[in-house]
């Protein structure tokens, strides 16, 4: 009972984790005992981020693949399973943002957003879940967003993709829970990262955010670690299909 949140002996694959929130979650899970597989589209960036964890005394390695490319994902997942060992935890974190008014949104950019944020979760989870089903254990954590529930001007494709992440989480839960695989999601509110840099720099947006968020501030990325450790650990073994909002209360308020 003392070790409910201990991740020792577990291996976590985190997509898009050479920087941003994914990289922070990698550090957080490593600090709780997990071995980390950093994913980036470029091997050298994945390896560099893994080396930074190793330099802190953690176990980590890099795996290059693009989450939108099913052949690459299948090969990389097979290689991790064969050379490193079981993937116990998958965090589907890779995501992109594009901003345009709805009627001017370029179709190619709609495709980019949907492919990474939505299809990438499907492809990567499908490959990893096959191995987890054979072992009858696993944790899959999908990174959603406030836009899993709320619309916002200029980012309709992003909202469509993150709404889909919520339903992918529930759909996968329904099929995988009986194999002792817990599929859940984390929906971050507004966190200051490279993705949100244009908004952080926008004083009007920040002052709107302070009024709109009960906690009256931007989230600090490290504040997502607790939710990730919970959903990756045995503390959440009967938590299925849940989207955990870490948003300073934004979704609770009008
Ligand atoms: P960043 O832009 O900082 O990082 C995104 C990561 O995803 C990068 O490492 C990027 O790699 C990677 N990536 C993009 N496309 C692919 C791909 N096709 N295959 C593999 N990796 C890819 O974003 P954040 O850290 O802010 O966001 C992480 C997640 O959190 C996203 O899913 C985002 O939607 C979500 N989120 C973020 C919020 C925030 O406030 N920042 C709020 C709510 C949700 P590369 O360096 O090559 O581009």
Tab-separated table of C-alpha atoms and ligand atoms in Angstrom:
chain	number	residue	atom	x	y	z
A	1	UNK	CA	0.000	0.000	0.000
A	2	UNK	CA	2.977	2.322	0.564
A	3	UNK	CA	4.111	1.763	-3.003
A	4	UNK	CA	0.922	2.634	-4.872
A	5	UNK	CA	2.689	5.289	-6.956
A	6	UNK	CA	6.007	3.473	-7.393
A	7	UNK	CA	6.951	2.918	-11.052
A	8	UNK	CA	10.144	0.909	-10.415
A	9	UNK	CA	10.561	-1.868	-12.964
A	10	UNK	CA	8.118	-0.222	-15.389
A	11	UNK	CA	9.027	1.004	-18.858
A	12	UNK	CA	7.213	4.038	-20.313
A	13	UNK	CA	7.115	5.081	-23.969
A	14	UNK	CA	6.171	8.763	-24.329
A	15	UNK	CA	5.522	10.128	-27.820
A	16	UNK	CA	6.886	13.569	-28.721
A	17	UNK	CA	8.928	13.714	-25.527
A	18	UNK	CA	12.219	15.330	-26.587
A	19	UNK	CA	10.746	18.673	-25.464
A	20	UNK	CA	7.660	20.320	-23.955
A	21	UNK	CA	5.127	18.592	-21.730
A	22	UNK	CA	6.208	15.127	-22.921
A	23	UNK	CA	9.760	15.775	-21.769
A	24	UNK	CA	8.546	16.931	-18.381
A	25	UNK	CA	6.382	13.855	-17.976
A	26	UNK	CA	9.424	11.756	-18.900
A	27	UNK	CA	11.411	13.337	-16.037
A	28	UNK	CA	8.466	12.956	-13.659
A	29	UNK	CA	7.916	9.276	-14.389
A	30	UNK	CA	11.687	8.632	-14.256
A	31	UNK	CA	11.827	10.257	-10.809
A	32	UNK	CA	9.163	7.767	-9.698
A	33	UNK	CA	11.268	4.821	-10.889
A	34	UNK	CA	10.237	4.228	-14.506
A	35	UNK	CA	12.623	3.515	-17.354
A	36	UNK	CA	11.836	5.957	-20.159
A	37	UNK	CA	11.752	5.589	-23.926
A	38	UNK	CA	11.864	9.065	-25.445
A	39	UNK	CA	10.235	9.359	-28.871
A	40	UNK	CA	10.996	12.021	-31.445
A	41	UNK	CA	10.866	11.954	-35.236
A	42	UNK	CA	14.657	12.423	-35.286
A	43	UNK	CA	16.852	9.767	-33.670
A	44	UNK	CA	19.516	12.257	-32.578
A	45	UNK	CA	16.979	14.412	-30.728
A	46	UNK	CA	15.439	11.368	-29.028
A	47	UNK	CA	18.905	10.135	-28.043
A	48	UNK	CA	19.956	13.569	-26.725
A	49	UNK	CA	16.861	13.857	-24.530
A	50	UNK	CA	17.388	10.294	-23.277
A	51	UNK	CA	21.061	11.088	-22.538
A	52	UNK	CA	19.949	14.058	-20.418
A	53	UNK	CA	17.868	11.678	-18.270
A	54	UNK	CA	20.709	9.166	-18.050
A	55	UNK	CA	22.996	11.993	-16.880
A	56	UNK	CA	20.591	12.464	-13.943
A	57	UNK	CA	20.939	8.808	-13.007
A	58	UNK	CA	17.769	7.529	-14.699
A	59	UNK	CA	17.343	4.728	-17.239
A	60	UNK	CA	16.355	6.015	-20.688
A	61	UNK	CA	16.800	5.500	-24.408
A	62	UNK	CA	15.579	7.070	-27.638
A	63	UNK	CA	13.224	5.706	-30.315
A	64	UNK	CA	12.647	7.575	-33.577
A	65	UNK	CA	9.267	7.406	-35.286
A	66	UNK	CA	6.546	9.638	-36.627
A	67	UNK	CA	3.234	8.842	-34.915
A	68	UNK	CA	1.358	9.331	-38.202
A	69	UNK	CA	3.329	6.569	-39.977
A	70	UNK	CA	1.946	3.160	-39.051
A	71	UNK	CA	4.841	1.125	-40.505
A	72	UNK	CA	7.429	3.204	-38.625
A	73	UNK	CA	5.431	2.928	-35.398
A	74	UNK	CA	4.987	-0.848	-35.732
A	75	UNK	CA	8.711	-1.351	-36.382
A	76	UNK	CA	9.770	0.896	-33.506
A	77	UNK	CA	7.356	-0.697	-31.026
A	78	UNK	CA	8.508	-4.190	-32.035
A	79	UNK	CA	12.136	-3.153	-31.637
A	80	UNK	CA	11.538	-1.674	-28.164
A	81	UNK	CA	9.688	-4.825	-27.064
A	82	UNK	CA	12.428	-7.120	-28.432
A	83	UNK	CA	15.535	-5.216	-27.389
A	84	UNK	CA	14.546	-3.314	-24.225
A	85	UNK	CA	11.536	-5.289	-22.989
A	86	UNK	CA	7.834	-4.697	-22.352
A	87	UNK	CA	6.231	-1.300	-22.781
A	88	UNK	CA	4.211	-1.102	-19.551
A	89	UNK	CA	3.066	2.494	-19.978
A	90	UNK	CA	2.271	4.425	-23.162
A	91	UNK	CA	1.707	8.171	-23.058
A	92	UNK	CA	0.268	9.527	-26.317
A	93	UNK	CA	1.575	13.063	-25.973
A	94	UNK	CA	2.698	14.127	-29.485
A	95	UNK	CA	0.453	16.924	-30.682
A	96	UNK	CA	0.403	19.979	-32.914
A	97	UNK	CA	-1.558	23.196	-33.153
A	98	UNK	CA	-2.509	25.289	-36.219
A	99	UNK	CA	-4.474	28.544	-36.026
A	100	UNK	CA	-6.724	30.095	-38.705
A	101	UNK	CA	-10.309	31.372	-38.837
A	102	UNK	CA	-12.646	28.463	-39.615
A	103	UNK	CA	-13.636	29.497	-43.138
A	104	UNK	CA	-10.003	30.115	-44.109
A	105	UNK	CA	-8.555	26.960	-42.589
A	106	UNK	CA	-6.373	25.241	-45.225
A	107	UNK	CA	-7.426	21.637	-45.827
A	108	UNK	CA	-3.786	20.446	-45.675
A	109	UNK	CA	-3.477	21.886	-42.162
A	110	UNK	CA	-6.734	20.217	-41.086
A	111	UNK	CA	-5.169	16.931	-42.259
A	112	UNK	CA	-1.898	17.622	-40.388
A	113	UNK	CA	-3.680	18.305	-37.094
A	114	UNK	CA	-6.037	15.340	-37.355
A	115	UNK	CA	-3.232	13.011	-38.433
A	116	UNK	CA	-0.926	13.800	-35.511
A	117	UNK	CA	-3.394	14.483	-32.693
A	118	UNK	CA	-6.046	11.894	-33.519
A	119	UNK	CA	-4.764	9.240	-35.932
A	120	UNK	CA	-1.375	9.199	-34.153
A	121	UNK	CA	-3.089	8.129	-30.919
A	122	UNK	CA	-4.965	5.389	-32.790
A	123	UNK	CA	-1.873	4.065	-34.601
A	124	UNK	CA	0.489	4.086	-31.616
A	125	UNK	CA	-2.059	2.664	-29.167
A	126	UNK	CA	-3.044	-0.075	-31.598
A	127	UNK	CA	0.550	-1.285	-31.914
A	128	UNK	CA	1.370	-1.106	-28.198
A	129	UNK	CA	-1.981	-2.545	-27.053
A	130	UNK	CA	-1.368	-5.803	-28.950
A	131	UNK	CA	1.638	-6.519	-26.727
A	132	UNK	CA	-0.153	-5.327	-23.589
A	133	UNK	CA	-3.133	-7.592	-24.343
A	134	UNK	CA	-0.824	-10.630	-24.552
A	135	UNK	CA	0.626	-9.730	-21.142
A	136	UNK	CA	-2.787	-8.829	-19.731
A	137	UNK	CA	-1.529	-5.598	-18.230
A	138	UNK	CA	-0.787	-2.042	-19.302
A	139	UNK	CA	-1.464	1.660	-18.915
A	140	UNK	CA	-2.317	3.980	-21.800
A	141	UNK	CA	-2.568	7.711	-21.125
A	142	UNK	CA	-3.818	10.019	-23.872
A	143	UNK	CA	-3.107	13.739	-23.644
A	144	UNK	CA	-6.315	15.639	-24.365
A	145	UNK	CA	-6.961	19.326	-23.770
A	146	UNK	CA	-9.557	21.857	-22.636
A	147	UNK	CA	-10.584	21.558	-26.289
A	148	UNK	CA	-11.655	17.969	-25.587
A	149	UNK	CA	-14.720	19.750	-24.159
A	150	UNK	CA	-14.624	23.421	-25.165
A	151	UNK	CA	-14.411	25.177	-28.512
A	152	UNK	CA	-12.279	28.211	-29.196
A	153	UNK	CA	-11.931	30.541	-32.156
A	154	UNK	CA	-9.284	29.717	-34.819
A	155	UNK	CA	-8.511	26.179	-33.554
A	156	UNK	CA	-11.513	24.123	-34.659
A	157	UNK	CA	-9.454	21.234	-36.131
A	158	UNK	CA	-7.444	21.031	-32.880
A	159	UNK	CA	-10.711	20.934	-30.877
A	160	UNK	CA	-12.105	18.264	-33.223
A	161	UNK	CA	-8.947	16.180	-32.738
A	162	UNK	CA	-8.907	16.576	-28.939
A	163	UNK	CA	-12.635	15.793	-28.719
A	164	UNK	CA	-11.769	12.629	-30.614
A	165	UNK	CA	-8.999	11.866	-28.103
A	166	UNK	CA	-11.667	11.819	-25.380
A	167	UNK	CA	-13.739	9.286	-27.336
A	168	UNK	CA	-10.677	7.262	-28.367
A	169	UNK	CA	-9.931	7.006	-24.636
A	170	UNK	CA	-13.430	5.727	-23.906
A	171	UNK	CA	-13.527	3.439	-26.949
A	172	UNK	CA	-10.166	1.855	-26.138
A	173	UNK	CA	-11.195	1.533	-22.490
A	174	UNK	CA	-14.288	-0.427	-23.466
A	175	UNK	CA	-12.253	-2.927	-25.516
A	176	UNK	CA	-9.097	-3.146	-23.416
A	177	UNK	CA	-10.223	-2.939	-19.765
A	178	UNK	CA	-10.953	-6.673	-19.609
A	179	UNK	CA	-7.289	-7.286	-20.492
A	180	UNK	CA	-6.247	-5.350	-17.371
A	181	UNK	CA	-5.228	-2.387	-19.517
A	182	UNK	CA	-6.311	0.952	-18.066
A	183	UNK	CA	-6.848	3.598	-20.742
A	184	UNK	CA	-7.265	7.114	-19.402
A	185	UNK	CA	-6.463	10.662	-20.400
A	186	UNK	CA	-5.083	13.878	-18.984
A	187	UNK	CA	-6.612	17.127	-20.185
A	188	UNK	CA	-4.267	20.009	-19.416
A	189	UNK	CA	-5.669	23.497	-19.083
A	190	UNK	CA	-3.432	26.326	-20.214
A	191	UNK	CA	0.251	25.603	-19.605
A	192	UNK	CA	3.133	27.841	-20.624
A	193	UNK	CA	5.085	25.815	-23.225
A	194	UNK	CA	6.454	26.398	-26.733
A	195	UNK	CA	3.038	25.441	-28.153
A	196	UNK	CA	1.297	28.210	-26.203
A	197	UNK	CA	4.104	30.784	-26.551
A	198	UNK	CA	2.030	33.068	-28.836
A	199	UNK	CA	-0.696	33.135	-26.159
A	200	UNK	CA	1.693	33.633	-23.230
A	201	UNK	CA	3.186	36.649	-25.013
A	202	UNK	CA	-0.272	38.082	-25.720
A	203	UNK	CA	-1.084	40.315	-22.707
A	204	UNK	CA	-4.782	40.510	-23.565
A	205	UNK	CA	-4.981	36.707	-23.667
A	206	UNK	CA	-3.129	36.300	-20.380
A	207	UNK	CA	-5.376	38.788	-18.572
A	208	UNK	CA	-8.459	36.988	-20.000
A	209	UNK	CA	-6.942	33.697	-18.768
A	210	UNK	CA	-6.423	35.027	-15.217
A	211	UNK	CA	-10.092	36.000	-15.043
A	212	UNK	CA	-11.385	32.843	-16.725
A	213	UNK	CA	-9.381	30.377	-14.569
A	214	UNK	CA	-10.451	30.010	-10.908
A	215	UNK	CA	-6.774	29.495	-9.972
A	216	UNK	CA	-6.054	32.798	-11.796
A	217	UNK	CA	-2.752	31.802	-13.424
A	218	UNK	CA	-1.054	29.769	-16.154
A	219	UNK	CA	-0.340	26.152	-15.269
A	220	UNK	CA	3.257	25.126	-14.623
A	221	UNK	CA	4.063	22.065	-16.762
A	222	UNK	CA	5.456	20.157	-13.761
A	223	UNK	CA	1.950	20.304	-12.269
A	224	UNK	CA	0.928	17.606	-14.780
A	225	UNK	CA	3.325	15.054	-13.310
A	226	UNK	CA	1.068	13.996	-10.419
A	227	UNK	CA	-1.787	13.074	-12.759
A	228	UNK	CA	0.579	11.133	-15.030
A	229	UNK	CA	2.163	9.189	-12.153
A	230	UNK	CA	-1.307	8.364	-10.793
A	231	UNK	CA	-2.598	7.089	-14.132
A	232	UNK	CA	0.661	5.185	-14.834
A	233	UNK	CA	0.793	3.463	-11.451
A	234	UNK	CA	-1.160	0.764	-9.635
A	235	UNK	CA	-2.933	3.572	-7.741
A	236	UNK	CA	-5.270	3.747	-10.768
A	237	UNK	CA	-5.817	0.040	-11.421
A	238	UNK	CA	-9.647	0.405	-11.381
A	239	UNK	CA	-9.760	3.813	-13.084
A	240	UNK	CA	-10.861	3.307	-16.690
A	241	UNK	CA	-11.881	5.646	-19.493
A	242	UNK	CA	-11.447	8.776	-17.384
A	243	UNK	CA	-10.242	12.150	-18.636
A	244	UNK	CA	-8.534	13.920	-15.743
A	245	UNK	CA	-8.640	17.701	-16.158
A	246	UNK	CA	-5.645	19.535	-14.716
A	247	UNK	CA	-6.845	23.032	-15.441
A	248	UNK	CA	-6.919	25.231	-12.336
A	249	UNK	CA	-10.708	24.793	-12.349
A	250	UNK	CA	-11.343	26.271	-15.795
A	251	UNK	CA	-13.809	23.584	-16.896
A	252	UNK	CA	-15.795	24.043	-13.675
A	253	UNK	CA	-16.397	27.732	-14.303
A	254	UNK	CA	-18.425	29.829	-16.746
B	1	LIG	P1	5.138	21.085	-27.966
B	1	LIG	O1	4.863	21.687	-29.297
B	1	LIG	O2	6.064	21.766	-27.025
B	1	LIG	O3	5.657	19.563	-28.144
B	1	LIG	C1	4.986	18.675	-29.010
B	1	LIG	C2	5.851	17.462	-29.228
B	1	LIG	O4	5.181	16.585	-30.155
B	1	LIG	C3	7.201	17.817	-29.855
B	1	LIG	O5	8.206	17.026	-29.258
B	1	LIG	C4	7.004	17.441	-31.319
B	1	LIG	O6	8.187	17.122	-32.009
B	1	LIG	C5	6.127	16.209	-31.155
B	1	LIG	N1	5.492	15.815	-32.417
B	1	LIG	C6	4.783	16.597	-33.257
B	1	LIG	N2	4.389	15.876	-34.319
B	1	LIG	C7	4.874	14.604	-34.145
B	1	LIG	C8	4.810	13.406	-34.896
B	1	LIG	N3	4.159	13.353	-36.067
B	1	LIG	N4	5.423	12.299	-34.403
B	1	LIG	C9	6.098	12.340	-33.233
B	1	LIG	N5	6.189	13.450	-32.482
B	1	LIG	C10	5.587	14.569	-32.931
B	1	LIG	O7	3.712	20.884	-27.294
B	1	LIG	P2	3.301	20.718	-25.754
B	1	LIG	O8	4.379	20.083	-25.009
B	1	LIG	O9	2.714	21.986	-25.302
B	1	LIG	O10	2.068	19.695	-25.945
B	1	LIG	C11	2.162	18.312	-25.666
B	1	LIG	C12	0.755	17.757	-25.676
B	1	LIG	O11	-0.030	18.433	-24.704
B	1	LIG	C13	0.036	17.927	-27.013
B	1	LIG	O12	-0.751	16.782	-27.274
B	1	LIG	C14	-0.835	19.141	-26.775
B	1	LIG	O13	-1.943	19.153	-27.618
B	1	LIG	C15	-1.206	18.931	-25.332
B	1	LIG	N6	-1.660	20.126	-24.638
B	1	LIG	C16	-0.808	21.196	-24.424
B	1	LIG	C17	-1.290	22.301	-23.708
B	1	LIG	C18	-0.426	23.491	-23.396
B	1	LIG	O14	-0.902	24.395	-22.703
B	1	LIG	N7	0.820	23.523	-23.845
B	1	LIG	C19	-2.653	22.359	-23.215
B	1	LIG	C20	-3.442	21.183	-23.519
B	1	LIG	C21	-2.942	20.127	-24.199
B	1	LIG	P3	8.973	18.239	-32.893
B	1	LIG	O15	9.927	18.881	-31.942
B	1	LIG	O16	9.632	17.414	-33.955
B	1	LIG	O17	7.956	19.180	-33.442
